XYZ file of C-alpha atoms in Angstrom:
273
model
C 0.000 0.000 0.000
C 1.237 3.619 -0.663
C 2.478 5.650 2.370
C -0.200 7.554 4.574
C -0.944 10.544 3.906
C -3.437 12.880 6.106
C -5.723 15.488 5.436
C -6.653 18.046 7.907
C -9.954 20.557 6.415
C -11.527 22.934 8.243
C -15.708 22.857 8.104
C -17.245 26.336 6.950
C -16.397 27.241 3.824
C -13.888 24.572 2.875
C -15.538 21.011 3.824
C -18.980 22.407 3.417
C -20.503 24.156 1.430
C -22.921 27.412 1.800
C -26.211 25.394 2.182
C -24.117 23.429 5.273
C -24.062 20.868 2.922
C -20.354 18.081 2.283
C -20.957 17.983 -1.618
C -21.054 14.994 -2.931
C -17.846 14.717 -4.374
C -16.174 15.441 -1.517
C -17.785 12.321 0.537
C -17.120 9.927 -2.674
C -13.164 11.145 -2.527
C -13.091 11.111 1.459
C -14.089 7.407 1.184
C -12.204 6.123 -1.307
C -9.011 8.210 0.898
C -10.336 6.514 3.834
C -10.252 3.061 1.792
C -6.882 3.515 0.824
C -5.538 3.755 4.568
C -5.028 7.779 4.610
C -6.584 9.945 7.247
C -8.681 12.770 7.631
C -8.875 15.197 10.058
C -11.859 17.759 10.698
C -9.989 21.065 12.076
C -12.160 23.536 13.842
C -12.419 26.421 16.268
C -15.923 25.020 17.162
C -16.625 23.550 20.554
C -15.783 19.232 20.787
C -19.543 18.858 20.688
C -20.794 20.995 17.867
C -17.306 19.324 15.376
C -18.232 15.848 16.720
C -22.402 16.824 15.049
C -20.732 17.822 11.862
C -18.372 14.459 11.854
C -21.579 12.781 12.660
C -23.987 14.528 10.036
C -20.702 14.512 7.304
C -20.427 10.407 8.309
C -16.922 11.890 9.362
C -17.064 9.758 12.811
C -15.543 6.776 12.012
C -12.295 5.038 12.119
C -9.619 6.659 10.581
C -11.076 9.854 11.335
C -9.987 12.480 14.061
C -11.100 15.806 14.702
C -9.470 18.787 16.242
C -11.502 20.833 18.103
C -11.267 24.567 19.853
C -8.634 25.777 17.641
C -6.109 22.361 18.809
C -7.406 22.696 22.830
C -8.839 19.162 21.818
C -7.819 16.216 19.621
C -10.629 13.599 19.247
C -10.245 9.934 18.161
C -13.449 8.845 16.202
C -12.247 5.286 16.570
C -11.963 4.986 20.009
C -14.642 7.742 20.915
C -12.564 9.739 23.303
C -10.550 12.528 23.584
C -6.509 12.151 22.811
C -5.305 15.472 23.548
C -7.038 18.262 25.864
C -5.683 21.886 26.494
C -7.686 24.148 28.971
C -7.307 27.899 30.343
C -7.062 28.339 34.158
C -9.880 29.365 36.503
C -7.871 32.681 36.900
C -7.790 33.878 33.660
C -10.956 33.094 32.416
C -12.617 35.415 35.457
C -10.147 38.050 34.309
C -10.870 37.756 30.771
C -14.560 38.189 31.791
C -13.742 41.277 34.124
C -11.603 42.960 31.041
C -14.405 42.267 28.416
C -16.870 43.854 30.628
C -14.956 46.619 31.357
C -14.594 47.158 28.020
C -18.427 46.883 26.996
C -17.930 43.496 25.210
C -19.864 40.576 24.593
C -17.311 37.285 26.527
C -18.488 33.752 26.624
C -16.688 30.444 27.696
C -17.633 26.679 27.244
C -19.050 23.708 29.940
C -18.947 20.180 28.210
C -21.637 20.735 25.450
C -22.894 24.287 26.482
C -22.025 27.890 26.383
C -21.625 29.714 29.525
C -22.048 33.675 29.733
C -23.091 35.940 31.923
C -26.121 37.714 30.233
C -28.031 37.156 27.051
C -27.315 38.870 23.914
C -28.198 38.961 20.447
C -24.733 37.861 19.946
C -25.173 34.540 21.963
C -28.359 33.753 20.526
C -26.478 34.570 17.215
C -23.729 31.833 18.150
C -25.362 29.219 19.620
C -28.296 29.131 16.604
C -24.974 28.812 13.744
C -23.471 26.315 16.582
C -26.333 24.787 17.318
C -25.461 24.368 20.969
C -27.634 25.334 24.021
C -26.305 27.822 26.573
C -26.237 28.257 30.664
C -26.720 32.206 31.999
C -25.063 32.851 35.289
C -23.338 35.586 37.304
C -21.536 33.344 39.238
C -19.333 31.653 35.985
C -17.409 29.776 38.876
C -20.353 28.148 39.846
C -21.223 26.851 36.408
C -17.958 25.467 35.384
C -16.930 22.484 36.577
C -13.710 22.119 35.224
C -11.396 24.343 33.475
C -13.019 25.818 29.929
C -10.749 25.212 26.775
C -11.361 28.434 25.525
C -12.950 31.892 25.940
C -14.693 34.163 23.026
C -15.084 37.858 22.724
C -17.927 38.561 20.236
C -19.104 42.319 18.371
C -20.928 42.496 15.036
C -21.688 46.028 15.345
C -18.114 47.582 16.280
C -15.139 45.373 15.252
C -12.797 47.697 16.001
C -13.369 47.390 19.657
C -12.375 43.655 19.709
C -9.331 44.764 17.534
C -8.462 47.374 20.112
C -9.194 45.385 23.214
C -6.381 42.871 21.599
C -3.938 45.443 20.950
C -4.412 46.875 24.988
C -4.002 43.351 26.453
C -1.577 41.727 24.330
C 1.485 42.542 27.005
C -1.260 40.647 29.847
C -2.078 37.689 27.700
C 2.038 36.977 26.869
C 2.745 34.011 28.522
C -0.323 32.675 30.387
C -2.746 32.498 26.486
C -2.966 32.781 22.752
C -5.744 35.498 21.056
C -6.270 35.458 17.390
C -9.762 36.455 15.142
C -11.698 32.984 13.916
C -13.631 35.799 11.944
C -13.653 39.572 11.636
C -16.241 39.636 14.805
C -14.862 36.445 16.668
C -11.870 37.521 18.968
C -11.006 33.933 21.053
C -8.592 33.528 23.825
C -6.958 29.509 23.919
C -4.782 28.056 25.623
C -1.251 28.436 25.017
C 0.245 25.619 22.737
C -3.365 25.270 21.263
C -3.886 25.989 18.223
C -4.461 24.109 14.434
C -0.689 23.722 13.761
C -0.096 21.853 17.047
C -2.784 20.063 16.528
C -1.320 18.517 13.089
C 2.015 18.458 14.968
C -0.012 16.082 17.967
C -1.473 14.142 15.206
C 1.509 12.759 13.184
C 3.272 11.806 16.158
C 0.195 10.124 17.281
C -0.202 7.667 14.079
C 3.829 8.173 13.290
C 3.262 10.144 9.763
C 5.591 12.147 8.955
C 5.042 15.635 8.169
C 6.034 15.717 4.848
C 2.566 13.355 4.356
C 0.294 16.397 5.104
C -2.395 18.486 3.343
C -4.241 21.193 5.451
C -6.839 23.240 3.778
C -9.212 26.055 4.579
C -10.033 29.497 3.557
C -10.278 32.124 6.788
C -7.492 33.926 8.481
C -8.083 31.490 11.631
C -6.499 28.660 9.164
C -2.721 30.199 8.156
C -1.276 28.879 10.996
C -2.331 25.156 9.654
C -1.953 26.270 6.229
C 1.905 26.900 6.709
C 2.676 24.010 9.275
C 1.719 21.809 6.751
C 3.710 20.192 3.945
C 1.224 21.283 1.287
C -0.986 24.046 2.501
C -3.875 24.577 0.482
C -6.347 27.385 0.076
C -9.568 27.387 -1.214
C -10.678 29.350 -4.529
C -13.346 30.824 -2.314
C -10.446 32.144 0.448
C -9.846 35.629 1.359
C -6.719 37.087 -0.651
C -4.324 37.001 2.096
C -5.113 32.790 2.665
C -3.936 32.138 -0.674
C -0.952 34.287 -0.679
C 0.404 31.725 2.058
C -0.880 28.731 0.773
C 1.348 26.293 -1.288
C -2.247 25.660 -4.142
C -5.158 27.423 -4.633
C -7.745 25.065 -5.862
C -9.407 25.924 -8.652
C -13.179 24.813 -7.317
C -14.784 26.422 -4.657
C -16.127 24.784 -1.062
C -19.477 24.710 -3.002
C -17.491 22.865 -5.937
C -16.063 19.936 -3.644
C -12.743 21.655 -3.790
C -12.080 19.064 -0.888
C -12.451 16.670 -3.537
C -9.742 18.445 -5.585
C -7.019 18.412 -3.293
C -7.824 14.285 -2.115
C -7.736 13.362 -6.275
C -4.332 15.387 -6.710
C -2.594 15.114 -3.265
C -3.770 11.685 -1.799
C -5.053 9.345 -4.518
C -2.660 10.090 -7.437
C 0.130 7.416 -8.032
C-alpha cells in the first residue's frame, strides 16, 4: 500500500458548502481516501460537541477519522470515541478575561462540556449558539457553572469590530505568557490556551499515528487557518479564500467549497500514483 498521507480541512467554507451541505464529491473522494488507509482530520475552532455533530452529520465519525476541536485545545479519536489530547485555560484567567471584556463593553463567553456559559443574554449569543447549534447556561456566578477548566474563551461584536481589535492590541502585554488570542472571523476575537492551536494540533497528530510531516495536506479558507496552512507540507487554500489565505498557501484550488474543492485536493494530493 502507498504511504499515509493525512488530510486536515476545516468545516465552513472549505468542507462544506454554503447550504451546510459536504458535496457529494467530496464524501465519494473522502471514502475512497479513507479506503486507501489515509486519514482525515476535521480542524475547527468550534466547541468538541458541535465538530463531533458535523463528523456525525458529514459520516466523518468513524475510524480513521480524528477531529481537532477549539482551535487544537482538543484532539478527538473517532475510533476509540474519546478525547486524545485536551488543552484548557485556568480558573484565573478566564474570570479576568470576563472582568476585562466587561470593562470594556464586550460581549465574553466560555464553554461547559456541550454548552455555552455567559453571563447575560445577547443577540450575539443567541447569534452563536443558533450557527453552533449548541444550548447555553446564563449565570453571574461563571465559577459556579464550570466544573472544570473551559478550553477556551470568546469575545464577540458584530456592530463595532474595532473594539475587539483594540481590546487585543491593549491586552496583548497581559495575555504573553499565560494564552494565545487570534480572530476565527472579523467579529470572533477567542482567547486559547497556550500551545493550542491548528498547527499543534497537526504536529499532535503525526506523532500520534507516526506520519511524517512531509505526508500532510491542510486546507481552509479564513485567516483562523494560516497557521495550519503553513505548518503543513502542502498548505492549500480554497478558490473561495480571502486574498491574504492564498498568498500563504502552497495551491489554490481551482473549485470552490461549493465545488467539492475538498475533492480536488484528495484526487491530486492523496489518490494520485
Amino acid at each position: 500500500m502507498e504511504e499515509k498521507k493525512i488530510l486536515f480541512t476545516d468545516i465552513d467554507g472549505t468542507l462544506i458548502n454554503d447550504k451546510k451541505e459536504v458535496p457529494k464529491e467530496n464524501m465519494e473522494a473522502i471514502k475512497k481516501a479513507l479506503a486507501a488507509g489515509h486519514y482525515v482530520v476535521i480542524a475547527t475552532g468550534r466547541p468538541l460537541v458541535s465538530g463531533i455533530m458535523i463528523a456525525e452529520k458529514t459520516e466523518l465519525n468513524m475510524p480513521g477519522c480524528y477531529l481537532i476541536a477549539y482551535n487544537g485545545a482538543v484532539v478527538y479519536d473517532f475510533g476509540k470515541n474519546k478525547m486524545i489530547e485536551e488543552k484548557t485555560l485556568s480558573y484565573d484567567l478566564v474570570l479576568e478575561l470576563f472582568r476585562r471584556a466587561e470593562q470594556a463593553g464586550i460581549y465574553i463567553q466560555t464553554y461547559y462540556k456541550e454548552q455555552v456559559v455567559a453571563r447575560c443574554k445577547t443577540e450575539e449569543l443567541e447569534a452563536y449558539c443558533k450557527h453552533a447549534k449548541m444550548d447555553y447556561l446564563i449565570s453571574d456566578d461563571i465559577m459556579e457553572v464550570l466544573k472544570e477548566e473551559p478550553k477556551k474563551a470568546m469575545l464577540i461584536d458584530f456592530k463595532e469590530k474595532e473594539k475587539l481589535r483594540r481590546f487585543r492590541s491593549e491586552n496583548m502585554d497581559w495575555q504573553e505568557g499565560k494564552c494565545n488570542s487570534f480572530f476565527s472571523t472579523d467579529s470572533y476575537l477567542e482567547y486559547a490556551p497556550l500551545g493550542a492551536t491548528k498547527a499543534t494540533g497537526i504536529h499532535y497528530l503525526c506523532e500520534f499515528l507516526n506520519i511524517p510531516l512531509e505526508n500532510t495536506i491542510a486546507a481552509g479558507d479564513e485567516r483562523k487557518d494560516i497557521p495550519m496552512i503553513q505548518e503543513a507540507h502542502i498548505g492549500v487554500a480554497m478558490q473561495n479564500a480571502k486574498a491574504e489565505i492564498k498568498e500563504v498557501a502552497d495551491y489554490v484550488t481551482k473549485r470552490t467549497n461549493n465545488e467539492g474543492g475538498i475533492a480536488e485536493i484528495i484526487e491530486k494530493f492523496m489518490l494520485q500514483d
